[in-house]
mmCIF file of C-alpha atoms in Angstrom:
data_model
loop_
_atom_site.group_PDB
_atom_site.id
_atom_site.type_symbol
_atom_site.label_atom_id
_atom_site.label_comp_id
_atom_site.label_asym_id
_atom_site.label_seq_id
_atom_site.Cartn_x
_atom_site.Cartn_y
_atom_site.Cartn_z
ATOM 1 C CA UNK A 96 6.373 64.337 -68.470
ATOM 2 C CA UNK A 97 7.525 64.996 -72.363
ATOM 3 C CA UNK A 98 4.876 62.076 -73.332
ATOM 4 C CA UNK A 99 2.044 63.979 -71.962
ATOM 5 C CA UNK A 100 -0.945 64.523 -74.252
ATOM 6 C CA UNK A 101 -1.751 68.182 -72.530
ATOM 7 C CA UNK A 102 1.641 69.549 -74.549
ATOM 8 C CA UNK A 103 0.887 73.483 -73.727
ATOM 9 C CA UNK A 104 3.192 73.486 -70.428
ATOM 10 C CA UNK A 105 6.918 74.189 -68.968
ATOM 11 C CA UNK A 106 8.595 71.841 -67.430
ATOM 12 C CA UNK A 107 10.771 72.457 -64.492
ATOM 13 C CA UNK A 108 13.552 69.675 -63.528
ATOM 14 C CA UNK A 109 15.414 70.602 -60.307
ATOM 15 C CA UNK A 110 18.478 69.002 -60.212
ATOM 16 C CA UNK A 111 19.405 68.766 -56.148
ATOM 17 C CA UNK A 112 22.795 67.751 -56.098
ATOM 18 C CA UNK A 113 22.578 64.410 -57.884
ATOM 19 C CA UNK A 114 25.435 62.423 -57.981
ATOM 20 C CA UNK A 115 24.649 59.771 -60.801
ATOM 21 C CA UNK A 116 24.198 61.108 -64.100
ATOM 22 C CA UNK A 117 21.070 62.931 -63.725
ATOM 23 C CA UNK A 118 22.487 66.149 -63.904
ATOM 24 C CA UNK A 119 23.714 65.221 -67.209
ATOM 25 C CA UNK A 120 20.653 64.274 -68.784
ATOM 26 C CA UNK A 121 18.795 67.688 -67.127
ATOM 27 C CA UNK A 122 20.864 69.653 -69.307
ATOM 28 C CA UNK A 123 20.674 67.585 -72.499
ATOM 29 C CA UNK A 124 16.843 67.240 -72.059
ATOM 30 C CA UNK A 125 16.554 71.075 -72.073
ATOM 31 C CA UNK A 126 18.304 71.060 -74.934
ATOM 32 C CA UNK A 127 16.454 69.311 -77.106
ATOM 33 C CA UNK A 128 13.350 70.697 -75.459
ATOM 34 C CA UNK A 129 12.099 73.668 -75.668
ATOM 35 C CA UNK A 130 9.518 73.565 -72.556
ATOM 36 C CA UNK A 131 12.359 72.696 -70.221
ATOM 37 C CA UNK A 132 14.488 74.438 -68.013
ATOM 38 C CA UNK A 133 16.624 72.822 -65.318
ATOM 39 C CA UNK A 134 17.888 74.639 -62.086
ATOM 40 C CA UNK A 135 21.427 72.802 -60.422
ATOM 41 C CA UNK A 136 21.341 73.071 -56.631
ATOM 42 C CA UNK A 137 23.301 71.527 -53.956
ATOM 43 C CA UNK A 138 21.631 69.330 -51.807
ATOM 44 C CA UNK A 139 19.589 72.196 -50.717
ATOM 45 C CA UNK A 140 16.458 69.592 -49.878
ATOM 46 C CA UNK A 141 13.165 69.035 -51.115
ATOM 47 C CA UNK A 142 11.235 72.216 -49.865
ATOM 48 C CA UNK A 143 14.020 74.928 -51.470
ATOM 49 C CA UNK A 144 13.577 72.630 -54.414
ATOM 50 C CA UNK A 145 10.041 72.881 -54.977
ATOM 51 C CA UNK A 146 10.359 76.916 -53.979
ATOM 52 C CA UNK A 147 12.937 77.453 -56.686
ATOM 53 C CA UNK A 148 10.604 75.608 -59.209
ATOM 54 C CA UNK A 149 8.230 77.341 -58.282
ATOM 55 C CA UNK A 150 10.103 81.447 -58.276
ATOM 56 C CA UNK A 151 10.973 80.671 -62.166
ATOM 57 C CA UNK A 152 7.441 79.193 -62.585
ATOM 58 C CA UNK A 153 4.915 81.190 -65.151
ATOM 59 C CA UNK A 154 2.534 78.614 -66.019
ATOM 60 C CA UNK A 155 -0.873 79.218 -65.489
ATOM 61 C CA UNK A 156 -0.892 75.963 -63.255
ATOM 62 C CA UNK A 157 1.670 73.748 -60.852
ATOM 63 C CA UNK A 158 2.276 70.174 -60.601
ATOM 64 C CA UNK A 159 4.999 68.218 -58.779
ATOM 65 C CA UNK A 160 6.285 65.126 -60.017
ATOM 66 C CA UNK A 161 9.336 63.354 -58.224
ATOM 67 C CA UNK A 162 11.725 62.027 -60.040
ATOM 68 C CA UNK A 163 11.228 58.402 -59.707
ATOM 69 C CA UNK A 164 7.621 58.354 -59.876
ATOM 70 C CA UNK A 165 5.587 57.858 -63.133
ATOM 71 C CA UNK A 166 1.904 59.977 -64.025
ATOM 72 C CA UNK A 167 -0.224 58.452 -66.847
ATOM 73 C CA UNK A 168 0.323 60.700 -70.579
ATOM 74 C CA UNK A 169 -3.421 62.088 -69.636
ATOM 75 C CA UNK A 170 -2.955 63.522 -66.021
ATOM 76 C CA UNK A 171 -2.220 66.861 -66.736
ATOM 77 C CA UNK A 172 -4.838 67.306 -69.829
ATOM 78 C CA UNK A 173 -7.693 65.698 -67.265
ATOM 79 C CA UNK A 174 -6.558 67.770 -64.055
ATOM 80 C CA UNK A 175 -6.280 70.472 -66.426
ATOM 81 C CA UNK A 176 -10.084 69.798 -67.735
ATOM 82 C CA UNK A 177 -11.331 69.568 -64.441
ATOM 83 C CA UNK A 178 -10.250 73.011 -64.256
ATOM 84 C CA UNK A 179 -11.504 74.726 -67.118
ATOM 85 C CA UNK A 180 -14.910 73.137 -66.639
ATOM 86 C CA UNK A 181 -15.224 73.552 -62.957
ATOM 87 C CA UNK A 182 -14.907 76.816 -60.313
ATOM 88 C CA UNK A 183 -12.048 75.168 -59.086
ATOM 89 C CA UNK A 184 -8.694 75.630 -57.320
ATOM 90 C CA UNK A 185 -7.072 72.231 -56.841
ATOM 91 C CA UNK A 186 -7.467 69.429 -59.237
ATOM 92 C CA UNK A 187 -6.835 65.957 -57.189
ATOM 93 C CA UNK A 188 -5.850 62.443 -58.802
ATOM 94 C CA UNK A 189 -5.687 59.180 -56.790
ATOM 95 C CA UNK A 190 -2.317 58.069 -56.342
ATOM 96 C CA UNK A 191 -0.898 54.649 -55.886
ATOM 97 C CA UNK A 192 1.914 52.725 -55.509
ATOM 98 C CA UNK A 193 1.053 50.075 -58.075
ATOM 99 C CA UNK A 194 -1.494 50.728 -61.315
ATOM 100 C CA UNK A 195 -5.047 50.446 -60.047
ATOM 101 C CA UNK A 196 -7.823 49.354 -61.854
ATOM 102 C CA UNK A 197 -10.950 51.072 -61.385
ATOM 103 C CA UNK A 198 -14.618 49.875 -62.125
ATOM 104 C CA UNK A 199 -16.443 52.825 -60.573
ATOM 105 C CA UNK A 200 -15.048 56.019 -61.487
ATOM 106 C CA UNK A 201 -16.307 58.879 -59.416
ATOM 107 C CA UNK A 202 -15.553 62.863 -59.761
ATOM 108 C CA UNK A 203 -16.258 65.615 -57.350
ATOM 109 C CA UNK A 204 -16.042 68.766 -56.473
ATOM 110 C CA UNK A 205 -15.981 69.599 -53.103
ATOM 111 C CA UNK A 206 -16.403 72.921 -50.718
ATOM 112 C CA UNK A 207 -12.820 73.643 -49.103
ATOM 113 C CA UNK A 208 -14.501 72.718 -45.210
ATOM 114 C CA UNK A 209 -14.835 69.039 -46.775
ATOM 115 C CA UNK A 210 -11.962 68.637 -48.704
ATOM 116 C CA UNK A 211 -9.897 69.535 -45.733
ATOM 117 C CA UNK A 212 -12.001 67.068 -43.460
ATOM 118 C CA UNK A 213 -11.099 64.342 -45.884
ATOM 119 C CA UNK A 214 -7.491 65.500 -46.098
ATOM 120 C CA UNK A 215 -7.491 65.467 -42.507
ATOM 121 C CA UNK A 216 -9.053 61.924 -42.102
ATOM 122 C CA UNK A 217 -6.743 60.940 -45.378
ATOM 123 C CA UNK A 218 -10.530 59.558 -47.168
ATOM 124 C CA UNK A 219 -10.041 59.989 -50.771
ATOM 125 C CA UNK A 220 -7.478 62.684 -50.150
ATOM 126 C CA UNK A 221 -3.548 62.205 -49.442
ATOM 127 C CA UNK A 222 -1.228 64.953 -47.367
ATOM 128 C CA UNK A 223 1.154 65.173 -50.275
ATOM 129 C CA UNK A 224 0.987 67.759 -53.290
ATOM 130 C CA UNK A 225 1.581 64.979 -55.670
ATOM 131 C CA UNK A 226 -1.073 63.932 -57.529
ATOM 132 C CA UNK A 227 -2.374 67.852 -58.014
ATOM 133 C CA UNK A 228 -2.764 70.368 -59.900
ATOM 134 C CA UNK A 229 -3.202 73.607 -58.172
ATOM 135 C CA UNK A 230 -3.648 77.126 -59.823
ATOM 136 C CA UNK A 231 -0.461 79.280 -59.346
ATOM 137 C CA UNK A 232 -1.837 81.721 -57.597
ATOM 138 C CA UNK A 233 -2.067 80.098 -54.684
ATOM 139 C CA UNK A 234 1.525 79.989 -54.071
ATOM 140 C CA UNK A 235 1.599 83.671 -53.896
ATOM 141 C CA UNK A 236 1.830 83.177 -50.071
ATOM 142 C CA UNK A 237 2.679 80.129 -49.258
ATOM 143 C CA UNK A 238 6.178 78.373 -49.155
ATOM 144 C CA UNK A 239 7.415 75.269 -48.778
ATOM 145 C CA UNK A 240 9.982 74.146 -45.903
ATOM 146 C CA UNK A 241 11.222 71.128 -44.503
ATOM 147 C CA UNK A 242 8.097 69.996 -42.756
ATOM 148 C CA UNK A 243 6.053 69.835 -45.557
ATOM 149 C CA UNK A 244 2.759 68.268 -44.028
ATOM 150 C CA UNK A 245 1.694 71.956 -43.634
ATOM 151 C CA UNK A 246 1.862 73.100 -46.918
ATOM 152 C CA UNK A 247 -1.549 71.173 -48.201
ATOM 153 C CA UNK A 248 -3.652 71.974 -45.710
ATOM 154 C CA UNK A 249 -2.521 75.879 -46.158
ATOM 155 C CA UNK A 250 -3.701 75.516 -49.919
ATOM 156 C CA UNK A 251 -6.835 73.854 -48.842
ATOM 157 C CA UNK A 252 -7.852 76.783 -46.596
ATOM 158 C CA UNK A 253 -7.387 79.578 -49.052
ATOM 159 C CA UNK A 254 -8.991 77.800 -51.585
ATOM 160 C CA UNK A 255 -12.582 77.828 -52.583
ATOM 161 C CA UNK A 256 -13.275 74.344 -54.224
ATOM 162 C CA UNK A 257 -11.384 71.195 -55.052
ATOM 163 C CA UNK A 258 -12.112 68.512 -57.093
ATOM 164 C CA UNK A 259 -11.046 64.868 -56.675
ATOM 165 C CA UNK A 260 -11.093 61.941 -59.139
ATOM 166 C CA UNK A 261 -10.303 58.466 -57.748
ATOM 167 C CA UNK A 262 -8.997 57.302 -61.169
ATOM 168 C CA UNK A 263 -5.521 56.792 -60.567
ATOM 169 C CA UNK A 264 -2.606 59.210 -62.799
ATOM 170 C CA UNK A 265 0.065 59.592 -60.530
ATOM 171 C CA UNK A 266 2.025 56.243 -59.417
ATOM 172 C CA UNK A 267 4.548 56.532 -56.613
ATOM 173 C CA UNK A 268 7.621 54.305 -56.700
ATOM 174 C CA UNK A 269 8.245 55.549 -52.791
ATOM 175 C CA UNK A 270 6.580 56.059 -49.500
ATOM 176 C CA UNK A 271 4.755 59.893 -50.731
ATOM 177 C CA UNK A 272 3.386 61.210 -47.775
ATOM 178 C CA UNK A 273 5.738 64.004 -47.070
ATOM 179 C CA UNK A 274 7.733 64.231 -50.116
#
């Protein structure tokens, strides 16, 4: 997240009762940086996490990165791109588990009734927030819980359009449908 070439943005580490040395290195990266902050919780689980990140939150746009995946330096400058240039609400990414290499790159923006059919039918579109950007806003009234399947598909419908690029940003070390 610090190597990213977008550098305009606060960065949120959530801490959730770690007990290796992350903690640690939370508080002696926000130290040395001044776009972090770090919240300590206690094993409170991934859907209080992301809530807490997202209560302290005053960017103009949210992202969720786990901790042992990897995005490529440009995600958040092209997701962020997509949605300066576009009447957009969600910027998408393809995600993988392994570096993909792309010979066809395709963009586009789609009306909420099709993005949700291809979230639905997975095509293009995965059930997890990673690999998005999403304007704030639309967390005014939603929440995350446990069962976080829910969650995207609640975005989807209150938003007008999202836009989807298959070139791959976000790389997943784990299994990221529900995290």
């Amino acid at each position: 997240l610090i190597a990213q070439s977008y550098r305009d943005m606060e960065i949120i580490l959530i801490d959730d009762g770690s007990t290796d040395s992350s903690s640690k290195l939370c508080d002696e990266l926000v130290l040395t940086n001044s776009r972090m902050k770090v919240i300590h919780k206690m094993h409170s689980g991934i859907g209080s996490s992301r809530n807490s990140g997202l209560d302290i939150a005053t960017g103009k746009y949210i992202t969720f990165v786990n901790a042992s995946d990897k995005i490529k330096p440009n995600m958040i400058e092209n997701l962020c791109m997509a949605m300066q240039n576009y009447p957009i609400d969600i910027a998408i990414c393809s995600t993988s588990p392994s570096k993909s290499l792309l010979t066809d790159t395709k963009f586009m923006t789609l009306e909420k009734e099709d993005a949700l059919r291809q979230l639905l039918l997975e095509k293009n579109i995965k059930n997890t927030v990673l690999g998005k950007l999403f304007k704030r806003e639309l967390f005014t009234s939603i929440r995350f819980s446990e069962d976080n399947s829910e969650v995207l598909t609640k975005l989807f419908e209150i938003s007008n359009k999202i836009a989807f690029t298959n070139n791959c940003y976000y790389i997943c070390e784990n299994d990221e449908k529900f995290a």
